[in-house]
XYZ file of C-alpha atoms in Angstrom:
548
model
C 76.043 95.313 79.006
C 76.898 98.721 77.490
C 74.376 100.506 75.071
C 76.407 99.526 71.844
C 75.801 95.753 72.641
C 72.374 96.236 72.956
C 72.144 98.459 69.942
C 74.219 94.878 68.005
C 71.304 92.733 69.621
C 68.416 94.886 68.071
C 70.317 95.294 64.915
C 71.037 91.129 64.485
C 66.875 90.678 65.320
C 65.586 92.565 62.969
C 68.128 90.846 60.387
C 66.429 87.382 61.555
C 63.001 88.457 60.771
C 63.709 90.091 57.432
C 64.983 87.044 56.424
C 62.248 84.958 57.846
C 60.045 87.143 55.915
C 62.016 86.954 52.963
C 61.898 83.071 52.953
C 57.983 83.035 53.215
C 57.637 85.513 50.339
C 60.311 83.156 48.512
C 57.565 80.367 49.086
C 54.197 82.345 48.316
C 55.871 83.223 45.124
C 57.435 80.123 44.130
C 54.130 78.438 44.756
C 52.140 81.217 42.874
C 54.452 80.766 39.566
C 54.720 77.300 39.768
C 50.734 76.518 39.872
C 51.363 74.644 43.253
C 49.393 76.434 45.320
C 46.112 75.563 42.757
C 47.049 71.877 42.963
C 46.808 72.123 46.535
C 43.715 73.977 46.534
C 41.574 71.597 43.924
C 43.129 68.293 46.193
C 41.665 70.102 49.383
C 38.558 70.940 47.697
C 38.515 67.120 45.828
C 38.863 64.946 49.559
C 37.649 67.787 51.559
C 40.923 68.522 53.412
C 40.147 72.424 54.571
C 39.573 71.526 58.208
C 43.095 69.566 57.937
C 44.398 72.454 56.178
C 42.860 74.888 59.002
C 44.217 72.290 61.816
C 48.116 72.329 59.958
C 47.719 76.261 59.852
C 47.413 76.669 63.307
C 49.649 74.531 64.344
C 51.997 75.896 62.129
C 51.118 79.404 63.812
C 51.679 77.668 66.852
C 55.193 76.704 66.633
C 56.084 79.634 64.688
C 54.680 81.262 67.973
C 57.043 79.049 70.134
C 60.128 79.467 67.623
C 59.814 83.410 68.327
C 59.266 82.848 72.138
C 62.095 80.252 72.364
C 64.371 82.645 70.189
C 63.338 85.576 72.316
C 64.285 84.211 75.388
C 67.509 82.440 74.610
C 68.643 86.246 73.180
C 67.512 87.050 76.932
C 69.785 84.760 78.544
C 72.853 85.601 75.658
C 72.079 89.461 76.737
C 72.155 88.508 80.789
C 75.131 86.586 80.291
C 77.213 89.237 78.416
C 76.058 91.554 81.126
C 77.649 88.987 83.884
C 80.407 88.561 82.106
C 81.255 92.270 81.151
C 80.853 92.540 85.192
C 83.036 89.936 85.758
C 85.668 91.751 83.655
C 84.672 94.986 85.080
C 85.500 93.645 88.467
C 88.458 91.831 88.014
C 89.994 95.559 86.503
C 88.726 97.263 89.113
C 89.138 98.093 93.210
C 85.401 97.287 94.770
C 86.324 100.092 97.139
C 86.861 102.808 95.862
C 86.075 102.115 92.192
C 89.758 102.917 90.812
C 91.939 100.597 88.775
C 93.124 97.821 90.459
C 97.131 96.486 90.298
C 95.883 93.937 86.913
C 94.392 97.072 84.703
C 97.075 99.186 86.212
C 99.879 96.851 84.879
C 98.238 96.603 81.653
C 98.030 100.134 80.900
C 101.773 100.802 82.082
C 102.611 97.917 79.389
C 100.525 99.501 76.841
C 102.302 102.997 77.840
C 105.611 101.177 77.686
C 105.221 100.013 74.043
C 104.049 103.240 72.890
C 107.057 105.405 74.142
C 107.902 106.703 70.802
C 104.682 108.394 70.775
C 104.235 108.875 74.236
C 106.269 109.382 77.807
C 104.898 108.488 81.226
C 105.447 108.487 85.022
C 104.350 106.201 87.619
C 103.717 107.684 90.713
C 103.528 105.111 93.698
C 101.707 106.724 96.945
C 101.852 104.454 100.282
C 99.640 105.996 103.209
C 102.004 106.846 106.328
C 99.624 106.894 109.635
C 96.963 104.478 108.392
C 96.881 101.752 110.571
C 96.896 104.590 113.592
C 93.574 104.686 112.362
C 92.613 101.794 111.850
C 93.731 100.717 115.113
C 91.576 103.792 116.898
C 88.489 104.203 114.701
C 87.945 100.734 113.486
C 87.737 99.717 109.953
C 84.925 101.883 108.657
C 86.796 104.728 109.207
C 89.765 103.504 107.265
C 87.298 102.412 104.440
C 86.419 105.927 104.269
C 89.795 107.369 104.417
C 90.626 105.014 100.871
C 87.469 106.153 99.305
C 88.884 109.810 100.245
C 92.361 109.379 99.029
C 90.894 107.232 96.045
C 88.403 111.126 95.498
C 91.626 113.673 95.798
C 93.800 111.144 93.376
C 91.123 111.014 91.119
C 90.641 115.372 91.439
C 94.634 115.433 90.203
C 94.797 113.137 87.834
C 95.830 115.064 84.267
C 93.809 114.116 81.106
C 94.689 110.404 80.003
C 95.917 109.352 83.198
C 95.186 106.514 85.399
C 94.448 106.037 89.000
C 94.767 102.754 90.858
C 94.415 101.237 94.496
C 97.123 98.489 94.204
C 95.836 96.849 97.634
C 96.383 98.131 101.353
C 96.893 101.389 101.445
C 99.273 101.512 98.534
C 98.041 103.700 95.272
C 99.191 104.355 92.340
C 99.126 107.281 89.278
C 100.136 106.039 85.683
C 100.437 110.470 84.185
C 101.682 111.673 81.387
C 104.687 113.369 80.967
C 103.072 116.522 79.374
C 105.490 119.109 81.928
C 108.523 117.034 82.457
C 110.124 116.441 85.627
C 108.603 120.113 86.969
C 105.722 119.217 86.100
C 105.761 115.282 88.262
C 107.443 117.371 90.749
C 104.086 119.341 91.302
C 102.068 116.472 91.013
C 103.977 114.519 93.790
C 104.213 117.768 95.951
C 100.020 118.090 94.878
C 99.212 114.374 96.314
C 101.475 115.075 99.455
C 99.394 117.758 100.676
C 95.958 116.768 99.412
C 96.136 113.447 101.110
C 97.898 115.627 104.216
C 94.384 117.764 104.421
C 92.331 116.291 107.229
C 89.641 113.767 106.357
C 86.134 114.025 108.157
C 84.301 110.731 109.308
C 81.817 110.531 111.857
C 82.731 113.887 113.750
C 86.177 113.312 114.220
C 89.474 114.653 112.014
C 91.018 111.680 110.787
C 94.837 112.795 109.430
C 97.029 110.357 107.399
C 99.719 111.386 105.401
C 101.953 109.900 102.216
C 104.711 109.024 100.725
C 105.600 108.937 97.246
C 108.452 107.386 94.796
C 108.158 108.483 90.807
C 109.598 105.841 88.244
C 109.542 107.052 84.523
C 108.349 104.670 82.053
C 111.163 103.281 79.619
C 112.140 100.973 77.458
C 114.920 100.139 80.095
C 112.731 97.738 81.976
C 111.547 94.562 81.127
C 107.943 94.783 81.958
C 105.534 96.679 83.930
C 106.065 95.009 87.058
C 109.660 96.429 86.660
C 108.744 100.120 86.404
C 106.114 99.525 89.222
C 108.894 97.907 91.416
C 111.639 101.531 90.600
C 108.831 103.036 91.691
C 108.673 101.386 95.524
C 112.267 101.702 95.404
C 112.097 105.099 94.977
C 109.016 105.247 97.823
C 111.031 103.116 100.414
C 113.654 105.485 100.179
C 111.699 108.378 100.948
C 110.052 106.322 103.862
C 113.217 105.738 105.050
C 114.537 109.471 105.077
C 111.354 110.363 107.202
C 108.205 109.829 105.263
C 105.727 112.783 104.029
C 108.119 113.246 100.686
C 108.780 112.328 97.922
C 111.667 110.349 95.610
C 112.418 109.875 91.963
C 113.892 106.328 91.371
C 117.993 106.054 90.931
C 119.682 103.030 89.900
C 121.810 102.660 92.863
C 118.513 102.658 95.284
C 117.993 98.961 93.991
C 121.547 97.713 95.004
C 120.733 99.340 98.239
C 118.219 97.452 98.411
C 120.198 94.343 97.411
C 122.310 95.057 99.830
C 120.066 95.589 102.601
C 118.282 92.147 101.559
C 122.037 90.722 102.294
C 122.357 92.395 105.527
C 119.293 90.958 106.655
C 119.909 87.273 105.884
C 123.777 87.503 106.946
C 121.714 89.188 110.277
C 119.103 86.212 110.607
C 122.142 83.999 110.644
C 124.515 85.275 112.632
C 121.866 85.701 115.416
C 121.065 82.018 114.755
C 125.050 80.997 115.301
C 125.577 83.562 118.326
C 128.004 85.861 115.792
C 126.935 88.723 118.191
C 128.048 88.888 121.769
C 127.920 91.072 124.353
C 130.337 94.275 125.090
C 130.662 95.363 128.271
C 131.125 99.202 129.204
C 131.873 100.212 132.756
C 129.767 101.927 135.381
C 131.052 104.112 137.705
C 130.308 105.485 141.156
C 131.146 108.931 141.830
C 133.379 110.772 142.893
C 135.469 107.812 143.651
C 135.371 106.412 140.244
C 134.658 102.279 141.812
C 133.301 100.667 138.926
C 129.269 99.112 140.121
C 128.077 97.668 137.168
C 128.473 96.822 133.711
C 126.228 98.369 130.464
C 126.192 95.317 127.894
C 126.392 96.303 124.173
C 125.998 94.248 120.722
C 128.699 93.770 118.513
C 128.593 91.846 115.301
C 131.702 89.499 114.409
C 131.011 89.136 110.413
C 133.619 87.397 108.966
C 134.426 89.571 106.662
C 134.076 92.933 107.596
C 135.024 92.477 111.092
C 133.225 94.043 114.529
C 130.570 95.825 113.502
C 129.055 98.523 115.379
C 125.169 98.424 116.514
C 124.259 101.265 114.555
C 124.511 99.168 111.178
C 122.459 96.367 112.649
C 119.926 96.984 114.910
C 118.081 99.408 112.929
C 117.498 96.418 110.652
C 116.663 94.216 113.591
C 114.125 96.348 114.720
C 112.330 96.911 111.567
C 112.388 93.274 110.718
C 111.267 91.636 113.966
C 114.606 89.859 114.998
C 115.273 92.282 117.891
C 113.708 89.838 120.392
C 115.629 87.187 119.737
C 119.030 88.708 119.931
C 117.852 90.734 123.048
C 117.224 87.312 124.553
C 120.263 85.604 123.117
C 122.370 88.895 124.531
C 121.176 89.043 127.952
C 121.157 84.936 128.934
C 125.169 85.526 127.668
C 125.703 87.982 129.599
C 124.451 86.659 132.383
C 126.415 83.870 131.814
C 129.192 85.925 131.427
C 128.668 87.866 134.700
C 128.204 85.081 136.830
C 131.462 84.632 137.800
C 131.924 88.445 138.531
C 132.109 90.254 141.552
C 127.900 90.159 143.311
C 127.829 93.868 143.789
C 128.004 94.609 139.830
C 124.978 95.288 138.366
C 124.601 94.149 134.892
C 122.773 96.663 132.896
C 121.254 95.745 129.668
C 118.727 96.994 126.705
C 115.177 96.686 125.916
C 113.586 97.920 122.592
C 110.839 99.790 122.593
C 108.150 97.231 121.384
C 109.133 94.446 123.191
C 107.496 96.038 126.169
C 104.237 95.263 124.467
C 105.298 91.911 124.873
C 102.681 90.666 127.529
C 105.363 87.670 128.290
C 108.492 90.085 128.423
C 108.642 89.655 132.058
C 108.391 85.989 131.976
C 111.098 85.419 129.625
C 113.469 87.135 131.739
C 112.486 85.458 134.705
C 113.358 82.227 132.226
C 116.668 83.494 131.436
C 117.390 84.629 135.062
C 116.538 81.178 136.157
C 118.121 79.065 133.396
C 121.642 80.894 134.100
C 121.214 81.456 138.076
C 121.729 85.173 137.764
C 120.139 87.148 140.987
C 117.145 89.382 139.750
C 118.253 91.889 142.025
C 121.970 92.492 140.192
C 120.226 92.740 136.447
C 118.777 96.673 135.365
C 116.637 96.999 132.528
C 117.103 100.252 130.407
C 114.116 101.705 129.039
C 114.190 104.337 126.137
C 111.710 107.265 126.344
C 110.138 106.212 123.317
C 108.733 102.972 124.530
C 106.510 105.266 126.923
C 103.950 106.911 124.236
C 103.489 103.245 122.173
C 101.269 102.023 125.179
C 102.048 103.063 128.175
C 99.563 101.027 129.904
C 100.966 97.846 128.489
C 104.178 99.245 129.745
C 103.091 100.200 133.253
C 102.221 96.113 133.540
C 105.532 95.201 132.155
C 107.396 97.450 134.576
C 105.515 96.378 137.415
C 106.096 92.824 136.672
C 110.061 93.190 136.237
C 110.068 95.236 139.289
C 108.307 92.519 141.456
C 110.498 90.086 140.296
C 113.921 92.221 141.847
C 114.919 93.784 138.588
C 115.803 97.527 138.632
C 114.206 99.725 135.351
C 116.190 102.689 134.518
C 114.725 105.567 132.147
C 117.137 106.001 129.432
C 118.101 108.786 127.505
C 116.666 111.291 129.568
C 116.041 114.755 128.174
C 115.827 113.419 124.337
C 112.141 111.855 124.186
C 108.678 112.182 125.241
C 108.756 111.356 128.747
C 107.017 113.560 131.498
C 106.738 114.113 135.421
C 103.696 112.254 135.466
C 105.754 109.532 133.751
C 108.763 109.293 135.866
C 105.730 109.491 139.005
C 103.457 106.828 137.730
C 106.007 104.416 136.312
C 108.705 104.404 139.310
C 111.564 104.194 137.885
C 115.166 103.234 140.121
C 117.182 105.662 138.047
C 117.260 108.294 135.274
C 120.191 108.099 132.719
C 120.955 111.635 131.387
C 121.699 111.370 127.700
C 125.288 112.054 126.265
C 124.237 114.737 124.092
C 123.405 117.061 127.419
C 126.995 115.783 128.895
C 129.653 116.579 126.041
C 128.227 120.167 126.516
C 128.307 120.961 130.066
C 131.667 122.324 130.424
C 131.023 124.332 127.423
C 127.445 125.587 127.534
C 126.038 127.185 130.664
C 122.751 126.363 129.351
C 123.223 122.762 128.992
C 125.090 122.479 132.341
C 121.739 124.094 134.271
C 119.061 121.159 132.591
C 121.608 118.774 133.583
C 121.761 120.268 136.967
C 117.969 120.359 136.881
C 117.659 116.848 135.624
C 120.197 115.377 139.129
C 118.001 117.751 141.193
C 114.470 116.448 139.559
C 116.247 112.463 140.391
C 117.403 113.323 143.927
C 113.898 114.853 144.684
C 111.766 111.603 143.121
C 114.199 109.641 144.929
C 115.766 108.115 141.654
C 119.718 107.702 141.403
C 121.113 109.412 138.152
C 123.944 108.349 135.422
C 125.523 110.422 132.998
C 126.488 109.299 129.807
C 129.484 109.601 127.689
C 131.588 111.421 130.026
C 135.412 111.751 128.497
C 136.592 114.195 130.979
C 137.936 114.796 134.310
C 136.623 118.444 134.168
C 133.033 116.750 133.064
C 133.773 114.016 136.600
C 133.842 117.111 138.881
C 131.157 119.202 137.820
C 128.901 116.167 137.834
C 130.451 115.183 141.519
C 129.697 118.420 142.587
C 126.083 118.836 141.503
C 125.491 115.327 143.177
C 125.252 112.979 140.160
C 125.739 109.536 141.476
C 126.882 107.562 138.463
C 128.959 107.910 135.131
C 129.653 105.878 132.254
C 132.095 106.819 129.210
C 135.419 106.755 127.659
C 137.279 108.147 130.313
C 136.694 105.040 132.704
C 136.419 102.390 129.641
C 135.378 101.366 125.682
C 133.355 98.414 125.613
C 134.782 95.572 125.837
C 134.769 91.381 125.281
C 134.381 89.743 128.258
C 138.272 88.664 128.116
C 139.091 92.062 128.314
C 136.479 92.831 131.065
C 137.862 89.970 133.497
C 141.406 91.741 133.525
C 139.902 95.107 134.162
C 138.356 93.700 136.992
C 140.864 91.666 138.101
C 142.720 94.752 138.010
C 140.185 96.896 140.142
C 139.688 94.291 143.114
C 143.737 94.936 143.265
C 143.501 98.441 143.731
C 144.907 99.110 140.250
C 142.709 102.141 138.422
C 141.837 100.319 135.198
C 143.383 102.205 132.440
C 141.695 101.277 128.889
C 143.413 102.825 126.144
C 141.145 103.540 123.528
C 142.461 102.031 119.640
C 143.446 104.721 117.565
C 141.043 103.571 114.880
C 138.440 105.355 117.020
C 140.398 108.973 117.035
C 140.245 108.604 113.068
C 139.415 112.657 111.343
C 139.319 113.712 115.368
C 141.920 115.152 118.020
C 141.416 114.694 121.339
C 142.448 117.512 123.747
C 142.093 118.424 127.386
C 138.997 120.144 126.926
C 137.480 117.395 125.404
C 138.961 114.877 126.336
C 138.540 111.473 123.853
C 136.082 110.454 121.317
C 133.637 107.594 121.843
C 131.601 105.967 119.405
C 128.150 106.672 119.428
C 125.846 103.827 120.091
C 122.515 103.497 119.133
C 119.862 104.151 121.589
C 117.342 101.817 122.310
C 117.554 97.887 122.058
C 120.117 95.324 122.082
C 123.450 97.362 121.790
């Protein structure tokens, strides 16, 4: 109940009584002109009626008494319930949390804004927390209650004159600001909330750190409501989340048919795992020097029907993100299994595990399903393991490992050299081999300083008693040097593409003959690049990590 409605109340009662007042003076004088009230006195006075008269005074005091009371307390209960109900409304515009604007007020005022834009022009500024649920995770919910009551404090601290701040649920905010500076002038602002909500936060003697992302929409007549302007606005934030986070984006009109067409790729992506449209690739491994191929990397590719094999970088980027990597990891490795079955028993079938799914308490039980389900030895099938996996949990990891490995499965490290892995790592987790990453290979015959950490990296293998494999190789100079350092495996162009399986049976049809397979490489994959002995040819460049 604010102080003006209270003010109304006092005002309206003392209206009431005036005219209560007014009415009995209307009455005394009525009576006094009239002669009634001498009537009345000579009949009380003839029949002796003055105790009657005394008794209907009273009472008529009485129930005057009671009218007041009774009025008095049903303005009470009017007062208490427009207090409850201006509550109610108070509420239902605003975050109990932190006290801001909630996403109803917030909407209302960008529509308001919106049909005043000949008068007026405004931003919206939508800010989504990166590194919240770290804390959440570690520190328990109190703490993030106090980080939103912080961020909720340093929004408020920027906010220009006739702006609005809002908490739009989660850990999503957002500023409605006028556009007093221009596009400079949001610029500042956006680089402002960056690094206020950047500046450590302190709860309970420890630093917590978040930091944010932010997309800027400007408010015009272009859109059809405020939902619309609020939705450029996450547009515009998505796209800086996607480009690394801590940054900021002003909305563009083609970031919504990127996001169209991202919405596409997923479903067409949903299905296509559901029909099998992507099957396993299979890359040669090779022993060296002798070049005898031991095993076989397996690597998605996506049959769309209309824009042909696709490559796994398009795809499982998206898979990741959106939780479908599981289920085409799973649908990948019981074909391939299937597949390599029938091939020689010494190959080893290598084959991809995303990062994640190692916190998968059941990951080594749905392997063991798969294994069983297709008859595939254990023993012949290596799980590759991306350095990243290792800092997500690594105790979670360690039981994974350990699990696989007691089942016969080899674990190889992959991408060594790129990621976060340590000694105590490659110690504690015992790993069957290290995979140096492609990036260190392509420069070894033209970087002395690359060719010594690869050198390092076989010498740090041989001396933990791990095997190593180089990736990408594409030339013989590259074969040599690794030979001669003691490398024991290699993988690349310049022993084989990946491959269907049709293609794979001839190649090794071709090997148990004693004919070198000799995969020529389409020329679709030398497009805007020359090969040349130095450098033998270009490969495409898989993504790491996963299903590929």
């Amino acid at each position: 109940m604010t102080k003006a409605t209270i003010v109304q109340w006092r005002k309206g009662e003392l209206y009431e009584t005036l005219c209560l007042l007014l009415i009995g003076a209307g009455i005394w004088f009525v009576g006094i002109t009239l002669g009634s009230f001498d009537v009345l006195h000579e009949a009380v006075q003839t029949y002796r009626l003055g105790d009657f008269m005394i008794l209907g005074a009273c009472m008529g005091v009485a129930i005057c008494g009671a009218s007041i009371r009774k009025s008095i307390l049903m303005r009470r209960l009017m007062l208490e319930r427009d207090a409850a109900a201006a509550n109610a409304e108070a509420i239902a515009r605003h975050d109990g949390l932190t006290g801001l604007a909630n996403r109803r007020r917030f909407l209302e005022e960008v529509e308001r804004v919106r049909g005043q834009l000949s008068t007026e022009l405004s931003a919206v500024l939508l800010i989504d927390l990166d590194r919240f649920k770290p804390v959440n995770d570690l520190y328990g919910h109190a703490a993030g209650n106090a980080v939103l009551c912080a961020v909720a404090e340093r929004l408020t601290a920027l906010l220009p004159p006739g702006g609005v701040a809002a908490r739009l649920g989660g850990d999503e905010f957002a500023l409605l600001v006028p556009l007093s500076h221009g596009s400079d002038g949001l610029t500042r602002l956006a680089q402002g909330v960056i690094s206020s909500i950047a500046a450590p936060i302190n709860w309970s003697q420890n630093e917590l750190k978040v930091g944010a992302t932010v997309g800027v929409a400007a408010v015009s007549a272009d859109y059809i409501d405020a939902d619309a302007i609020l939705h450029a606005a996450d547009l515009a934030m998505y796209q800086g989340k996607k480009e690394g986070r801590g940054t900021y984006r002003f909305f563009r009109s083609a970031m919504d048919e990127e996001l169209r067409a991202r919405a596409r790729l997923e479903a067409e992506l949903r299905t296509a795992i559901e029909q099998g449209a992507i099957e396993p690739f299979y890359q040669p491994v090779v022993a060296l020097p002798d070049k005898q191929i031991v095993g076989l990397e397996v690597l998605a590719r996506w049959r769309h029907p209309e824009r042909g094999l696709i490559s796994p970088n398009e795809f499982i980027p998206v898979a990741e993100e959106t939780g479908m990597i599981a289920e085409l990891s799973y649908n990948l490795i019981r074909r391939a299994c299937l597949d390599a079955r029938d091939w020689p028993a010494h190959l080893i079938l290598a084959v991809n595990i995303a990062p994640h799914q190692f916190q998968d308490v059941w990951l080594a039980e749905r392997i063991l399903a798969i294994l069983t389900e297709t008859g595939f030895p254990p023993g012949r099938l290596e799980v590759e393991i991306t350095e990243s996996a290792l800092i997500q949990d690594l105790e979670a990891t360690r039981a994974t490992l350990t699990s696989l490995q007691r089942l016969g499965v080899r674990i190889a490290l992959d991408d060594f050299g790129t990621g976060y892995s340590s000694l105590y790592h490659l110690r504690e987790l015992k790993f069957d081999k290290l995979k140096i990453d492609r990036s260190y290979v392509d420069a070894i015959t033209m970087s002395d300083e690359r060719a010594k950490l690869v050198d390092a990296i076989i010498k740090l293998g041989s001396s933990l008693g791990l095997a190593t494999t180089a990736e990408g190789i594409e030339t013989d100079a590259s074969v040599d040097w690794l030979s001669d350092q003691g490398c024991d495996f290699g993988q690349g162009y310049l022993f084989g593409r990946a491959m269907p399986k049709s293609e794979m049976d001839d190649v090794l049809a071709n090997a148990a003959s004693g004919k070198l397979p000799a995969i020529a490489i389409p020329p679709r994959r030398c497009r805007g690049r020359r090969s040349s002995p130095s450098r033998g040819l270009p490969r495409p460049r898989d993504r790491r990590g996963g299903a590929r």
